[in-house]
mmCIF file of C-alpha atoms and ligand atoms in Angstrom:
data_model
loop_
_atom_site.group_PDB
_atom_site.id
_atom_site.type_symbol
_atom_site.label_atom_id
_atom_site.label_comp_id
_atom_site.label_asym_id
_atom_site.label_seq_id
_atom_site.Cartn_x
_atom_site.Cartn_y
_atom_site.Cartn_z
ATOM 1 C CA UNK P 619 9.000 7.619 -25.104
ATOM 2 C CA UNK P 620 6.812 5.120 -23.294
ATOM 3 C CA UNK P 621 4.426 5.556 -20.452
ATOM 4 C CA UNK P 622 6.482 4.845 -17.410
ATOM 5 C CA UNK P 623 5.192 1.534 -15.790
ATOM 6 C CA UNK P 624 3.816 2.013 -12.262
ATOM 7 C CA UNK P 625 6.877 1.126 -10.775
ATOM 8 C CA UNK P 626 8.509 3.592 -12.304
ATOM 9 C CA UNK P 627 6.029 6.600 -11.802
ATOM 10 C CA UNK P 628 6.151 5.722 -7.724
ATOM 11 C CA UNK P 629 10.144 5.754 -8.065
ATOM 12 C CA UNK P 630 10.138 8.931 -9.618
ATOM 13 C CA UNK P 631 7.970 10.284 -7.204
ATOM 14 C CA UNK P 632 9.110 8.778 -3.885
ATOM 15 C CA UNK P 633 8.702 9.434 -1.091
ATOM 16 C CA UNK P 634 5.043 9.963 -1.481
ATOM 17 C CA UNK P 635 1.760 9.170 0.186
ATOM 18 C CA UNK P 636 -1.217 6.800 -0.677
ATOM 19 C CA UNK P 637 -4.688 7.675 1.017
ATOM 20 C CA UNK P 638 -6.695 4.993 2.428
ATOM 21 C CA UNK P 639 -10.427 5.070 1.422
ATOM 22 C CA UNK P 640 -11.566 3.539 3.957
ATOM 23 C CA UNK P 641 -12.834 6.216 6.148
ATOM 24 C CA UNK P 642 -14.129 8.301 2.991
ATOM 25 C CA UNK P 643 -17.274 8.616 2.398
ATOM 26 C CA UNK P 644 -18.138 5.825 0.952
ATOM 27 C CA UNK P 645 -21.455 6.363 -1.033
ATOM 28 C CA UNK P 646 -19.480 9.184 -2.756
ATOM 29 C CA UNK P 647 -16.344 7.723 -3.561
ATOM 30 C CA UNK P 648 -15.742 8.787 -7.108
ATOM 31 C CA UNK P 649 -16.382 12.929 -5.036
ATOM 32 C CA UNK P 650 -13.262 11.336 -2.700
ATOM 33 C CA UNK P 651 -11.313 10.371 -5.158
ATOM 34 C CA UNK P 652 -11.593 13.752 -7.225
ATOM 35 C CA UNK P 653 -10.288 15.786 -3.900
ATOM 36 C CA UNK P 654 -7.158 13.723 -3.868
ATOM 37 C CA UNK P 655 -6.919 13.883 -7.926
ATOM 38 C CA UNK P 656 -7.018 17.808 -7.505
ATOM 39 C CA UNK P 657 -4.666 18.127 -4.238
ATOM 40 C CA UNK P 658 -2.457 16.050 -6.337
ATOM 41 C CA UNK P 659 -2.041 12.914 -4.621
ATOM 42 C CA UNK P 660 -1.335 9.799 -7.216
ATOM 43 C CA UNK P 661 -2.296 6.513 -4.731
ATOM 44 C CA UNK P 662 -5.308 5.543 -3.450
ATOM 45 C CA UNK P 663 -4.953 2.329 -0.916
ATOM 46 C CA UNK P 664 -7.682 0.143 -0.739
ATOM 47 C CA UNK P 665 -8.051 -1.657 2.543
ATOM 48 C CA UNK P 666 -9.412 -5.245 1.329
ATOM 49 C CA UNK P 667 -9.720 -7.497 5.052
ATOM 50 C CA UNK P 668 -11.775 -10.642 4.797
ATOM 51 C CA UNK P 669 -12.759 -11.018 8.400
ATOM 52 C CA UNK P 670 -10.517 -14.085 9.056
ATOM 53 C CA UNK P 671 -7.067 -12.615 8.174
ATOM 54 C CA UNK P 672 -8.040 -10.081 10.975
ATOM 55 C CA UNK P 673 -11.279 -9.249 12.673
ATOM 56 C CA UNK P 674 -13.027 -6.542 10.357
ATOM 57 C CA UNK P 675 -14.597 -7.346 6.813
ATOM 58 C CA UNK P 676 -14.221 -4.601 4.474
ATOM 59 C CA UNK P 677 -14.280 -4.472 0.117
ATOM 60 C CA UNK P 678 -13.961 -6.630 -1.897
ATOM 61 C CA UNK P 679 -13.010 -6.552 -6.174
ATOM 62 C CA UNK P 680 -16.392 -4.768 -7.230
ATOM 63 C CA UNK P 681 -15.521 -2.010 -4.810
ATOM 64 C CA UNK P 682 -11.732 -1.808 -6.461
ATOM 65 C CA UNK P 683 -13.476 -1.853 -10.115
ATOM 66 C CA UNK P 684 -16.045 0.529 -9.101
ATOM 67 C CA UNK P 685 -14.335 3.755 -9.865
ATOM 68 C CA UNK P 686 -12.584 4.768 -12.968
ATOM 69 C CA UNK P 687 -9.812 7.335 -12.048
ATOM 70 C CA UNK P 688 -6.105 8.361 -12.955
ATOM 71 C CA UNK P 689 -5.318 7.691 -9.487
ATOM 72 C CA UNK P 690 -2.984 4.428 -9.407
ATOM 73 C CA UNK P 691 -5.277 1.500 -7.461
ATOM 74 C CA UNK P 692 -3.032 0.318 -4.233
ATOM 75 C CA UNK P 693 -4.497 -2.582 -3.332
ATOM 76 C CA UNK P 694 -3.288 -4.141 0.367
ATOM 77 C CA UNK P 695 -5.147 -7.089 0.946
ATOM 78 C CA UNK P 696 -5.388 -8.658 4.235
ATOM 79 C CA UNK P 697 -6.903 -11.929 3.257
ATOM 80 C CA UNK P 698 -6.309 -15.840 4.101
ATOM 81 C CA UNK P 699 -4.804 -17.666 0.972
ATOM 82 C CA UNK P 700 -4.322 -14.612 -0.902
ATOM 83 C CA UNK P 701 -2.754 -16.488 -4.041
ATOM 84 C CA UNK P 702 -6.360 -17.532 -4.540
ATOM 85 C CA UNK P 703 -7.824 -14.234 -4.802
ATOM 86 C CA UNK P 704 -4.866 -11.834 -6.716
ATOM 87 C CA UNK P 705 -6.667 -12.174 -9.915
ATOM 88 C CA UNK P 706 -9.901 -11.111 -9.252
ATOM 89 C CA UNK P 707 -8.088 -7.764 -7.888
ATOM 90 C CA UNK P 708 -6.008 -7.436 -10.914
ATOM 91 C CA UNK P 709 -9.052 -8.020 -13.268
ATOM 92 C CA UNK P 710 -10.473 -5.340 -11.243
ATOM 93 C CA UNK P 711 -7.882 -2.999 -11.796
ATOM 94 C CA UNK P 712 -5.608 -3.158 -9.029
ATOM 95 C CA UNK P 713 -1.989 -1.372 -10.053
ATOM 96 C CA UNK P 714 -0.032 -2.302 -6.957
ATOM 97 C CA UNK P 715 -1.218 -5.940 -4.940
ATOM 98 C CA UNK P 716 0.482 -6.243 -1.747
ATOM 99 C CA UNK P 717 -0.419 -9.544 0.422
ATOM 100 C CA UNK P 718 1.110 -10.494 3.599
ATOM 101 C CA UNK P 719 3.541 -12.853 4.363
ATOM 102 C CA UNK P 720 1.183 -14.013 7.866
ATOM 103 C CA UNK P 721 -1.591 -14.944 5.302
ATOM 104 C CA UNK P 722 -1.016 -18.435 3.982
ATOM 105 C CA UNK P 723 1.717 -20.923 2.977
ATOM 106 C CA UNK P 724 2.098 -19.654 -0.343
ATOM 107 C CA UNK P 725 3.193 -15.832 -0.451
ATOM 108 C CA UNK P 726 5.318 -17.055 -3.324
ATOM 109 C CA UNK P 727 2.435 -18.265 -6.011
ATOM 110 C CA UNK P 728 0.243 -15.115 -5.308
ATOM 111 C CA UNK P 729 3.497 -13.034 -6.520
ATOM 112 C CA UNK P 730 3.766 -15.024 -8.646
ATOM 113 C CA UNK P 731 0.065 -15.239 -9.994
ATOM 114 C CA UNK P 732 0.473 -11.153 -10.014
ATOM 115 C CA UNK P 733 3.630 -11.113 -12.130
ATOM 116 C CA UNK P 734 1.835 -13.464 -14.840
ATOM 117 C CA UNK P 735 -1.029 -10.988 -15.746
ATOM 118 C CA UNK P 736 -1.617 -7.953 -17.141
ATOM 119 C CA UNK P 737 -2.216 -4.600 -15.911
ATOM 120 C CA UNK P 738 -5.901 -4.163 -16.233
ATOM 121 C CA UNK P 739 -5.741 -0.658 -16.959
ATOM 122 C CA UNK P 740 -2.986 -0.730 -19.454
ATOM 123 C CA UNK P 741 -0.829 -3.930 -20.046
ATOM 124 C CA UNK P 742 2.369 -1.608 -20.777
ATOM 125 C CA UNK P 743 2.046 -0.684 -16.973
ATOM 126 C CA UNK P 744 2.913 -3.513 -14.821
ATOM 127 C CA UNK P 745 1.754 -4.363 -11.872
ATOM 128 C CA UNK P 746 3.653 -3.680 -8.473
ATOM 129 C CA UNK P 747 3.956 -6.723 -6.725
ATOM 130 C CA UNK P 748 4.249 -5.934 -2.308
ATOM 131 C CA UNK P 749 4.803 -8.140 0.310
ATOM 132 C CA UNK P 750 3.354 -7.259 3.594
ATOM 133 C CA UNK P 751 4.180 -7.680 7.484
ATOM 134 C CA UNK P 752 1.920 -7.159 10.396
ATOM 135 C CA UNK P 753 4.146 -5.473 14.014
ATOM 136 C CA UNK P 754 4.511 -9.349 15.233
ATOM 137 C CA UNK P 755 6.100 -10.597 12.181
ATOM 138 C CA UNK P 756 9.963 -10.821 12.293
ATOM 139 C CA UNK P 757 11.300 -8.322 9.270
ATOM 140 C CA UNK P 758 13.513 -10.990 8.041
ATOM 141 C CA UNK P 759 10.145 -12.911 6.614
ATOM 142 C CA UNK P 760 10.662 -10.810 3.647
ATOM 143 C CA UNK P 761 13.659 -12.473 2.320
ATOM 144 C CA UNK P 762 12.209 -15.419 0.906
ATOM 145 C CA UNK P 763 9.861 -13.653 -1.252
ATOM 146 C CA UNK P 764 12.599 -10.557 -2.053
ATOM 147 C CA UNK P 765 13.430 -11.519 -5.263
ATOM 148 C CA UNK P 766 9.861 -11.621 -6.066
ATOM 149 C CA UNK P 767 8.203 -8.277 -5.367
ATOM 150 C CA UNK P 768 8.594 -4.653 -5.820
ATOM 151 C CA UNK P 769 7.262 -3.450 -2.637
ATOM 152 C CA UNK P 770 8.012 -4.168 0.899
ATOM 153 C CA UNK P 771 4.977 -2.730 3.234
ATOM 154 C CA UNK P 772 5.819 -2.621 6.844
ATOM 155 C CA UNK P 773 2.186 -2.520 8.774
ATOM 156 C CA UNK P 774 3.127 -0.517 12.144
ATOM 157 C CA UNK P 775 -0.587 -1.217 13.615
ATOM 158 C CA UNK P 776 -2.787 -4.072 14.120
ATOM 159 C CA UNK P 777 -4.525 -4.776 10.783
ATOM 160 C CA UNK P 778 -8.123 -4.131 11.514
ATOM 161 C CA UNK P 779 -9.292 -0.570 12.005
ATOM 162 C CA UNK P 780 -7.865 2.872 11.100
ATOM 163 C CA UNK P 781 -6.417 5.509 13.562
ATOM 164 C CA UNK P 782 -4.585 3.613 15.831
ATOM 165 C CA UNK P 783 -0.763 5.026 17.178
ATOM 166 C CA UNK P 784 2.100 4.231 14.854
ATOM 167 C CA UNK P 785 3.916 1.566 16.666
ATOM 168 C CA UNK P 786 7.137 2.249 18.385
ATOM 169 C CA UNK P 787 9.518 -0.127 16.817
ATOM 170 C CA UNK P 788 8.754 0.903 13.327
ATOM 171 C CA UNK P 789 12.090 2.559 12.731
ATOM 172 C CA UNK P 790 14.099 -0.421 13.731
ATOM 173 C CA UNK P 791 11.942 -2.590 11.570
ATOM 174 C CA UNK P 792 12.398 -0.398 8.573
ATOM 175 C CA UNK P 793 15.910 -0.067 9.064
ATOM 176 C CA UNK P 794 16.199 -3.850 9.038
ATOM 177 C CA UNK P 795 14.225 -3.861 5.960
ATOM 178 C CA UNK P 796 16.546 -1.861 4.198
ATOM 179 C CA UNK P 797 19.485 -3.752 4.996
ATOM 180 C CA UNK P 798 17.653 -7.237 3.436
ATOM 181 C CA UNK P 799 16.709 -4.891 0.351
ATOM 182 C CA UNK P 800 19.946 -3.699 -0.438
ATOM 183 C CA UNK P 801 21.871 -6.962 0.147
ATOM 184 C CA UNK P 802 19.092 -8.798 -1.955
ATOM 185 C CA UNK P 803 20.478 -6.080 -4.671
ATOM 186 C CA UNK P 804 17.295 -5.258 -6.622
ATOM 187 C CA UNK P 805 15.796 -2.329 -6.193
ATOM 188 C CA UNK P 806 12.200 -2.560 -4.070
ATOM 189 C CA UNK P 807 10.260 0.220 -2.388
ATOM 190 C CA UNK P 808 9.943 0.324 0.906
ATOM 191 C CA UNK P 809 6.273 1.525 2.718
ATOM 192 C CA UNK P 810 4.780 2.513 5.586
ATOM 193 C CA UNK P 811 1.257 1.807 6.768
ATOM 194 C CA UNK P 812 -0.856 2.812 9.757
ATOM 195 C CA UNK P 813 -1.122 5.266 12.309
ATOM 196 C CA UNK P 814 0.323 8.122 10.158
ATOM 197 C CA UNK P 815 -1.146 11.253 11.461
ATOM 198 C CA UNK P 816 -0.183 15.739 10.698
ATOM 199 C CA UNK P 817 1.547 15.007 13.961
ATOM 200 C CA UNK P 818 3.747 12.154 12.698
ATOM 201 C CA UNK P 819 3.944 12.771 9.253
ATOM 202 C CA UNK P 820 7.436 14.830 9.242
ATOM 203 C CA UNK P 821 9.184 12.279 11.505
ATOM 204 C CA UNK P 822 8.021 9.460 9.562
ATOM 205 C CA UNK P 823 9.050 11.123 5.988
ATOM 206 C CA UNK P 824 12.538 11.434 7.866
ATOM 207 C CA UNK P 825 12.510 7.326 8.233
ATOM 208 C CA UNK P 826 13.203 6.915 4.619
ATOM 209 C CA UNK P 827 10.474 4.996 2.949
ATOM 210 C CA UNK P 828 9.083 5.642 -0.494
ATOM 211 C CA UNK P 829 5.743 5.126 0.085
ATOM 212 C CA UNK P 830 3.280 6.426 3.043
ATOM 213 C CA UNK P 831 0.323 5.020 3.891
ATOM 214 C CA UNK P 832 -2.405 7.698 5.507
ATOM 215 C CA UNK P 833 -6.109 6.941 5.829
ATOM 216 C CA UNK P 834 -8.289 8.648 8.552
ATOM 217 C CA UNK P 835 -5.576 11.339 8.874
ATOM 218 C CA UNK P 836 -7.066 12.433 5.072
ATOM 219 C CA UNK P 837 -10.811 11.104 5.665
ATOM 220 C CA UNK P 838 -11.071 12.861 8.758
ATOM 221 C CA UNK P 839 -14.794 13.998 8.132
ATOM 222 C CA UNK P 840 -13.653 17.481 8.027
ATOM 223 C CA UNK P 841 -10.848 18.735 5.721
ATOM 224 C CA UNK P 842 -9.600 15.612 3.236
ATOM 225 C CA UNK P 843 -8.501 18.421 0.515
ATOM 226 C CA UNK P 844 -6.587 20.322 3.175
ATOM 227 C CA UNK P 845 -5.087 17.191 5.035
ATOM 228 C CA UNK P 846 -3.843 15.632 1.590
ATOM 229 C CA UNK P 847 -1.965 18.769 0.507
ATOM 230 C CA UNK P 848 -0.207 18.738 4.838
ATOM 231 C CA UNK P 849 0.561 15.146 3.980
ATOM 232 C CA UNK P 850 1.801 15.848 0.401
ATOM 233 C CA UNK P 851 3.991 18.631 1.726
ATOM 234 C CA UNK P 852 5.371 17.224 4.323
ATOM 235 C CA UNK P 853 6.735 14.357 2.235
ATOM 236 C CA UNK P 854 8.215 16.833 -0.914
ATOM 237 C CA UNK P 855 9.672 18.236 2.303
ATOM 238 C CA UNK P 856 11.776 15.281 3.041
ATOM 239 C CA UNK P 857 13.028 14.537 -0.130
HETATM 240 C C1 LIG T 1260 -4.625 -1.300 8.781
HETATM 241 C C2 LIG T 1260 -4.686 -0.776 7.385
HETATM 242 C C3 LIG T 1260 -4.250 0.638 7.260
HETATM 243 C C4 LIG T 1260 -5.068 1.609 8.033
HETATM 244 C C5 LIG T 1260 -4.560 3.007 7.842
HETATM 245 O O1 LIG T 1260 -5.639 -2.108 9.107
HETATM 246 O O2 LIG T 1260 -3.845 -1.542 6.585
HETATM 247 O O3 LIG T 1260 -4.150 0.996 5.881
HETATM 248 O O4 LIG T 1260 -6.427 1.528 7.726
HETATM 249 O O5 LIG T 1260 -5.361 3.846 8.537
HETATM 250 P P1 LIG T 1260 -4.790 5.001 9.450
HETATM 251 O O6 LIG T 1260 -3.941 5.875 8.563
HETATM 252 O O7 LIG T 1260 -6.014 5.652 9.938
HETATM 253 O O8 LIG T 1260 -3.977 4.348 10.535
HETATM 254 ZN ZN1 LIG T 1261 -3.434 -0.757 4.510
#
């Protein structure tokens, strides 16, 4: 039987959680990435922000490309005229590209520009194409771009900086979310992403999404092996 695609391997194992790197140590990040490998998380999210899109500047595609891992590359990119830049992050090796709907004209060619290469990795893997919403966005911007990407990433903070509070109306938005995904009638993940804490984690697996975004929750300085196996828990818990 074939390798499932990466689509696939994220609907089998939904819900589940991707780490942010961000907050890792960075001069170590292949050490980082074998803690999550061995508490057996399967996403790593890579926080790409260009310093225009919103105030911090962050990686870029050498960073992405830098490690070789089994982890599955989740690449959320929070970059002006994203369709120009997709490629370089898919050359690098990115397995899921998620760009916001806020971040140019043309959300539709940078799908688009996704969903005509290969996976870098492995060209029988696909690449998961997400669309992305910051708290200000009305959820019903997703419904242009629906029938064009696999992922649907509700953003419950300001993009910017990690460990800020999970924002209130988060389980309105993703209920509306749902509702445009199911009456669009393909079937698209749903994700969470920002202020996802131990404290939260159980009441935000109850929401319903498939994929949860945690960064300095994991990369807390202190305990990333420990934190990753609450966060993974907590999820399996909800399923
Ligand atoms: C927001 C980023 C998030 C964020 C997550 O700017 O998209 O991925 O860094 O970090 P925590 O989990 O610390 O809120
Ligand atoms: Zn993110």
């Amino acid at each position: 039987m074939a390798n499932p695609t990466v689509f696939e391997s994220i609907r089998a194992a939904a819900p589940t959680i991707s780490v942010g790197m961000l907050t890792a140590d960075l001069g170590h990040l292949a050490d980082a990435f074998g803690v999550l490998e061995k508490s057996g998380v399967r996403l790593v999210h890579y926080d790409v922000m260009d310093g225009c899109f919103c105030p911090m500047t962050t990686i870029g595609p050498p960073v992405v490309g830098a490690v070789k891992t089994p982890l599955l590359k989740d690449v959320h990119l929070m970059v002006n005229e994203p369709e120009r830049k997709v490629a370089d992050y898919v050359r690098a090796g990115a397995d899921i590209v998620t760009v916001h709907a806020e971040a140019g004209a043309y959300p539709h060619r940078a799908l688009q520009e996704v969903a005509s290469m290969e996976n870098a990795n492995d060209p029988a893997r696909g690449i998961v194409r997400g669309i992305a919403l910051v708290p200000g966005t009305p959820v019903e911007a997703i419904e242009p771009v629906l029938d064009l990407a696999d992922l649907v990433l509700l953003v419950t903070i300001n993009p910017g900086w990690g460990g800020q509070a999970f924002g209130a109306q988060t389980p309105r938005r993703l209920e509306r979310a749902r509702e445009l995904i199911d009456a669009a009638g393909r079937d698209v993940l749903l994700g969470v992403d920002g202020g996802v804490t131990r404290g939260n984690i159980h009441d935000v697996a109850a929401l319903g999404c498939d994929i949860i975004i945690t960064g300095s929750a994991v990369f807390d300085g202190k305990a990333p092996a420990e934190n990753a196996r609450f966060m993974l828990d907590a999820v399996a818990g909800s399923r």
